[in-house]
Amino acid sequence: MAIRPEPVVIRRNKRSKAKASHGGAWKVAFADFTLAMMALFMVLWIMQIADQQERTMIVQYLNGDLYDNGSINPFNLSGAPSMLDFQSSMGIQQAVLPATATGVDKSGPAMHNRIPQGTKNAKAGKGPELNSLVPGKFETQAQLEFLAREIDKVIADVSMSANVELQVVPQGVRILMHDNVNQFMFTRGSAEMKPYFEDLLMALGPLLSQVENKITISGHTDSSPYAGKTFTNWELSSKRALLARRVLEYGGLRRDQVIQVTGMADQAPYIIEDTAAAANRRIEVLVMTSDAENQLREMMGLPIEPTSPDDNLQQAKRIAEANQPRTRYPQLWTSQ
């Protein structure tokens, strides 16, 4: 029997090529994705636990209206523009935003730090006729409403209607110039005036200079505590009110028109239910009637300004009553 030869099986193995290395690019992309997700969850967490006041401060900080060494970081006191440094010297920050209508055809940085001193005031208007307001004293309700309309025209011309409210009250015309979330009158935590607020005061100066009524100016802050003990909201509101008076006088307001300038800190909030609201940071100008002026003078012990013959008679009566002789021991005299 013949033996068959076994078949020869030849196996050919294919050579596999080495796969190209992808490197670490995917790791970088994954790390960026992870970081973005972490940032997203951090933002969602912050918005979950933050109240309305903290959210407002975050928006203001992102808009560039808060210093990074202010309320966000109260422990870093270096270079703070509104508090004392370690050498006990006050830092001053120059304004950097341009003003387009400051003074007579002025353009450039805010100029309230360089207002010339003296008794004469520079006029900000052009020509002899600034408006339709007839110079005089405004006493009746109709006169006060007319004055409020003229003031409202000036406010609209400088595009500041969102920051100003007018109220005709029994004491006169109340002009409330306040902050909002998008626009501040002063840099937070300092008396550094914004150029657009300076333009508003410069525009109000010529109009108010034609009014013979006395004017009071008061500064107000919100309830946020100031980072420091030597400089508080009392000093801040006072400095802002004094600076507003100075700019108004430079715009044309007569120096003897202002009868009182006060700093109220956060003691008289405009929005009572939210004492930290932006509208509580404000400057109030009150164009006073004669009755309100006399009440203020009487409260401060000043002589009352007579406005009519009846007022002269009433003033003489009050003086006579004040000069009546008084018995020192009334019980002794009645017993006799």
Coordinates of C-alpha atoms in Angstrom, one line a residue:
M1 CA 0.0 0.0 0.0
A2 CA 1.5 3.3 -1.1
I3 CA 1.9 6.0 1.6
R4 CA 0.5 9.4 0.5
P5 CA 2.7 12.3 1.4
E6 CA 1.2 14.8 3.8
P7 CA 0.3 18.1 2.3
V8 CA 2.6 20.9 3.2
V9 CA 0.6 23.9 4.7
I10 CA 2.3 27.2 4.2
R11 CA 1.0 30.0 6.5
R12 CA 1.7 33.5 5.7
N13 CA 1.4 36.0 8.6
K14 CA 0.6 39.5 7.7
R15 CA 2.8 42.0 9.3
S16 CA 0.8 44.6 11.3
K17 CA 2.0 48.1 11.1
A18 CA 2.5 49.9 14.4
K19 CA -0.3 52.4 15.1
A20 CA 0.7 56.0 15.2
S21 CA 0.7 57.6 18.6
H22 CA -2.0 60.3 19.1
G23 CA 0.0 62.1 21.8
G24 CA -1.6 64.0 24.7
A25 CA -3.8 66.5 22.8
W26 CA -6.9 64.7 24.0
K27 CA -5.8 65.1 27.6
V28 CA -5.6 68.9 27.2
A29 CA -9.0 69.0 25.6
F30 CA -10.5 66.9 28.3
A31 CA -8.9 69.1 31.0
D32 CA -10.3 72.2 29.4
F33 CA -13.8 70.6 29.3
T34 CA -13.5 69.6 32.9
L35 CA -12.4 73.1 33.9
A36 CA -15.3 74.6 32.0
M37 CA -17.8 72.3 33.7
M38 CA -16.3 73.1 37.1
A39 CA -16.6 76.8 36.4
L40 CA -20.2 76.3 35.3
F41 CA -21.1 74.5 38.4
M42 CA -19.3 77.1 40.6
V43 CA -21.4 79.9 38.9
L44 CA -24.6 77.9 39.4
W45 CA -23.6 77.3 43.1
I46 CA -22.8 81.0 43.7
M47 CA -26.1 82.1 42.1
Q48 CA -27.9 79.6 44.3
I49 CA -26.5 80.8 47.6
A50 CA -26.1 84.5 46.8
D51 CA -28.8 87.0 47.8
Q52 CA -30.0 89.9 45.7
Q53 CA -27.4 92.4 47.2
E54 CA -24.5 90.0 46.5
R55 CA -25.7 89.4 43.0
T56 CA -25.9 93.2 42.4
M57 CA -22.4 93.6 43.7
I58 CA -21.2 90.8 41.4
V59 CA -22.7 92.6 38.4
Q60 CA -21.2 95.9 39.4
Y61 CA -17.8 94.3 39.8
L62 CA -18.0 92.7 36.3
N63 CA -19.0 96.1 34.9
G64 CA -15.9 97.6 36.3
D65 CA -17.6 99.8 38.9
L66 CA -16.1 98.1 42.0
Y67 CA -12.5 98.1 42.9
D68 CA -11.0 94.7 43.5
N69 CA -9.8 95.9 46.8
G70 CA -13.2 97.3 47.9
S71 CA -16.1 95.2 49.2
I72 CA -15.0 92.1 47.2
N73 CA -11.6 92.0 49.0
P74 CA -11.6 94.0 52.2
F75 CA -8.3 92.7 53.4
N76 CA -6.1 94.1 50.6
L77 CA -5.6 97.8 51.6
S78 CA -2.8 98.6 49.3
G79 CA -3.4 101.3 46.7
A80 CA -7.0 101.9 47.9
P81 CA -8.1 105.3 46.5
S82 CA -10.6 106.1 49.3
M83 CA -9.0 105.1 52.6
L84 CA -5.9 105.9 54.5
D85 CA -2.8 103.9 53.7
F86 CA -0.1 102.9 56.2
Q87 CA 1.6 106.3 55.8
S88 CA -1.7 108.0 56.8
S89 CA -1.9 109.8 53.5
M90 CA -5.1 109.9 51.4
G91 CA -4.7 108.3 48.0
I92 CA -6.3 110.2 45.0
Q93 CA -7.2 108.5 41.8
Q94 CA -7.5 110.6 38.7
A95 CA -10.6 110.3 36.6
V96 CA -10.0 108.5 33.3
L97 CA -13.4 108.7 31.6
P98 CA -13.8 111.6 29.1
A99 CA -16.4 114.2 29.5
T100 CA -18.0 115.5 26.3
A101 CA -19.8 118.6 27.6
T102 CA -18.1 119.9 30.7
G103 CA -18.1 123.6 31.0
V104 CA -17.9 125.8 28.0
D105 CA -16.9 123.6 25.0
K106 CA -14.7 121.5 27.3
S107 CA -13.7 117.9 26.6
G108 CA -11.4 115.7 28.5
P109 CA -11.1 114.2 31.9
A110 CA -13.4 115.2 34.7
M111 CA -12.3 118.6 36.0
H112 CA -13.9 119.0 39.4
N113 CA -10.5 118.6 41.0
R114 CA -9.2 121.6 39.1
I115 CA -12.1 124.1 39.6
P116 CA -10.6 127.6 40.1
Q117 CA -11.3 129.1 43.5
G118 CA -12.8 132.6 43.9
T119 CA -16.1 134.4 44.4
K120 CA -17.1 134.6 40.7
N121 CA -18.6 131.6 39.1
A122 CA -18.1 130.5 35.5
K123 CA -21.2 130.2 33.4
A124 CA -21.7 127.0 31.6
G125 CA -24.3 128.1 29.1
K126 CA -24.1 130.0 25.8
G127 CA -25.7 133.2 25.0
P128 CA -28.0 135.4 27.1
E129 CA -31.1 133.2 26.9
L130 CA -30.4 129.9 28.5
N131 CA -34.0 128.8 28.9
S132 CA -37.5 130.2 29.3
L133 CA -37.3 130.5 33.1
V134 CA -38.1 133.9 34.4
P135 CA -35.8 134.8 37.3
G136 CA -37.5 135.1 40.6
K137 CA -38.8 133.3 43.6
F138 CA -41.1 130.2 43.3
E139 CA -43.7 129.8 46.0
T140 CA -47.0 128.5 44.7
Q141 CA -47.8 125.0 43.5
A142 CA -48.1 126.1 39.9
Q143 CA -44.8 127.9 40.0
L144 CA -43.0 124.9 41.5
E145 CA -44.5 122.6 38.8
F146 CA -43.2 125.0 36.2
L147 CA -39.8 125.0 37.7
A148 CA -39.8 121.2 37.8
R149 CA -40.6 121.0 34.1
E150 CA -37.7 123.3 33.3
I151 CA -35.4 121.2 35.4
D152 CA -36.7 118.1 33.7
K153 CA -35.8 119.6 30.3
V154 CA -32.2 120.1 31.4
I155 CA -32.0 116.5 32.7
A156 CA -33.3 115.2 29.4
D157 CA -30.7 117.2 27.5
V158 CA -27.8 115.5 29.3
S159 CA -29.5 112.1 29.0
M160 CA -29.7 111.5 32.8
S161 CA -33.4 110.8 33.2
A162 CA -32.7 107.3 34.4
N163 CA -30.7 108.6 37.4
V164 CA -32.9 111.6 38.4
E165 CA -36.3 111.9 39.9
L166 CA -38.2 115.1 40.5
Q167 CA -40.8 115.6 43.2
V168 CA -42.9 118.7 43.9
V169 CA -43.4 118.7 47.7
P170 CA -44.9 121.3 50.1
Q171 CA -41.3 122.3 50.9
G172 CA -40.4 123.0 47.3
V173 CA -38.9 121.0 44.4
R174 CA -36.9 117.9 45.4
I175 CA -34.2 116.8 42.9
L176 CA -33.1 113.2 43.6
M177 CA -29.9 112.2 41.7
H178 CA -29.2 108.6 42.5
D179 CA -27.3 105.5 41.3
N180 CA -28.7 102.6 39.4
V181 CA -27.3 99.2 38.6
N182 CA -25.8 100.4 35.3
Q183 CA -24.7 103.9 36.1
F184 CA -23.1 105.4 39.2
M185 CA -22.6 109.1 40.1
F186 CA -19.5 108.4 42.1
T187 CA -16.9 105.7 42.2
R188 CA -17.9 103.2 44.8
G189 CA -16.4 103.9 48.2
S190 CA -15.0 107.3 47.2
A191 CA -16.0 110.9 46.3
E192 CA -14.6 110.5 42.8
M193 CA -17.3 112.0 40.6
K194 CA -18.2 110.5 37.3
P195 CA -18.0 112.8 34.3
Y196 CA -21.6 112.4 33.3
F197 CA -22.8 113.4 36.7
E198 CA -20.6 116.4 36.6
D199 CA -22.1 117.3 33.3
L200 CA -25.6 117.1 34.9
L201 CA -24.6 119.4 37.8
M202 CA -22.9 121.8 35.4
A203 CA -26.1 122.0 33.4
L204 CA -28.3 122.5 36.4
G205 CA -26.1 125.4 37.7
P206 CA -27.2 128.1 35.2
L207 CA -30.9 127.2 35.6
L208 CA -30.8 127.2 39.4
S209 CA -28.8 130.5 39.5
Q210 CA -31.9 132.3 38.2
V211 CA -34.0 131.0 41.2
E212 CA -34.0 133.2 44.2
N213 CA -35.1 130.4 46.5
K214 CA -32.6 128.9 49.0
I215 CA -31.2 125.5 48.3
T216 CA -30.2 122.6 50.6
I217 CA -27.9 119.8 49.4
S218 CA -27.7 116.4 51.2
G219 CA -25.6 113.3 50.5
H220 CA -26.8 109.8 51.1
T221 CA -25.2 106.3 51.0
D222 CA -26.5 102.7 51.1
S223 CA -26.3 100.5 54.1
S224 CA -23.2 98.7 53.0
P225 CA -20.6 99.2 55.8
Y226 CA -17.4 101.0 54.8
A227 CA -14.1 99.1 55.1
G228 CA -12.5 101.2 57.8
K229 CA -13.1 103.0 61.1
T230 CA -11.6 106.4 60.4
F231 CA -13.6 107.0 57.2
T232 CA -17.2 105.9 57.3
N233 CA -20.4 106.5 55.4
W234 CA -20.8 109.8 57.3
E235 CA -17.6 111.2 55.9
L236 CA -18.3 109.7 52.5
S237 CA -21.8 111.3 52.2
S238 CA -20.5 114.6 53.5
K239 CA -17.6 114.7 51.0
R240 CA -20.0 113.9 48.1
A241 CA -22.5 116.6 49.1
L242 CA -19.8 119.2 49.4
L243 CA -18.3 118.2 46.0
A244 CA -21.8 118.5 44.4
R245 CA -22.2 122.0 45.9
R246 CA -18.8 123.0 44.5
V247 CA -19.6 121.8 41.0
L248 CA -23.0 123.5 41.1
E249 CA -21.3 126.8 42.1
Y250 CA -18.8 126.4 39.3
G251 CA -21.7 125.9 36.9
G252 CA -23.3 129.2 37.9
L253 CA -25.1 128.7 41.3
R254 CA -24.6 131.7 43.6
R255 CA -22.7 130.9 46.8
D256 CA -25.3 132.5 49.0
Q257 CA -28.1 130.4 47.5
V258 CA -27.0 127.3 49.4
I259 CA -28.2 127.5 53.0
Q260 CA -27.3 123.9 54.2
V261 CA -25.0 121.0 53.1
T262 CA -25.4 117.8 55.1
G263 CA -24.2 114.2 55.0
M264 CA -26.8 111.7 56.0
A265 CA -24.9 108.5 55.6
D266 CA -27.5 105.6 55.4
Q267 CA -29.9 107.1 57.9
A268 CA -32.6 108.2 55.3
P269 CA -32.9 105.5 52.7
Y270 CA -34.9 106.3 49.6
I271 CA -35.9 102.6 49.2
I272 CA -36.8 101.5 52.7
E273 CA -37.4 97.9 52.0
D274 CA -33.9 97.5 50.5
T275 CA -31.4 99.7 52.3
A276 CA -28.6 98.4 50.1
A277 CA -30.2 99.3 46.8
A278 CA -28.3 101.5 44.4
A279 CA -30.9 104.2 44.5
N280 CA -30.1 104.9 48.1
R281 CA -26.7 106.3 47.0
R282 CA -27.9 109.7 46.0
I283 CA -27.5 113.5 46.1
E284 CA -30.6 115.4 47.0
V285 CA -31.1 119.1 46.1
L286 CA -34.1 120.8 47.6
V287 CA -35.2 124.2 46.2
M288 CA -37.0 125.5 49.2
T289 CA -40.1 127.7 49.5
S290 CA -40.0 130.6 51.9
D291 CA -42.0 128.7 54.5
A292 CA -39.6 125.8 54.4
E293 CA -36.6 128.2 54.6
N294 CA -38.1 130.1 57.6
Q295 CA -38.7 126.8 59.4
L296 CA -35.1 125.8 58.8
R297 CA -33.9 129.2 60.0
E298 CA -36.0 129.0 63.1
M299 CA -34.8 125.6 63.9
M300 CA -31.1 126.8 63.6
G301 CA -31.8 130.0 65.5
L302 CA -31.3 132.2 62.5
P303 CA -33.3 135.4 61.8
I304 CA -36.3 134.7 59.7
E305 CA -36.3 136.4 56.3
P306 CA -39.5 138.5 55.8
T307 CA -41.2 138.0 52.4
S308 CA -44.4 140.2 52.8
P309 CA -45.9 142.8 55.2
D310 CA -47.7 140.0 57.0
D311 CA -44.5 138.2 57.5
N312 CA -43.0 141.4 58.9
L313 CA -45.9 141.6 61.4
Q314 CA -45.5 137.9 62.4
Q315 CA -41.8 138.3 62.9
A316 CA -42.3 141.4 65.0
K317 CA -44.9 139.5 67.1
R318 CA -42.5 136.6 67.6
I319 CA -39.8 138.9 68.7
A320 CA -42.1 140.7 71.1
E321 CA -43.3 137.5 72.6
A322 CA -39.7 136.3 73.0
N323 CA -38.8 139.6 74.8
Q324 CA -41.6 139.4 77.3
P325 CA -40.4 139.5 81.0
R326 CA -40.6 136.2 82.8
T327 CA -41.0 135.7 86.5
R328 CA -38.2 133.6 87.9
Y329 CA -40.2 132.2 90.7
P330 CA -43.8 131.9 89.5
Q331 CA -44.9 129.7 92.5
L332 CA -43.7 132.3 94.9
W333 CA -45.6 135.1 93.2
T334 CA -48.8 133.1 93.0
S335 CA -48.7 132.2 96.7
Q336 CA -48.6 135.9 97.7

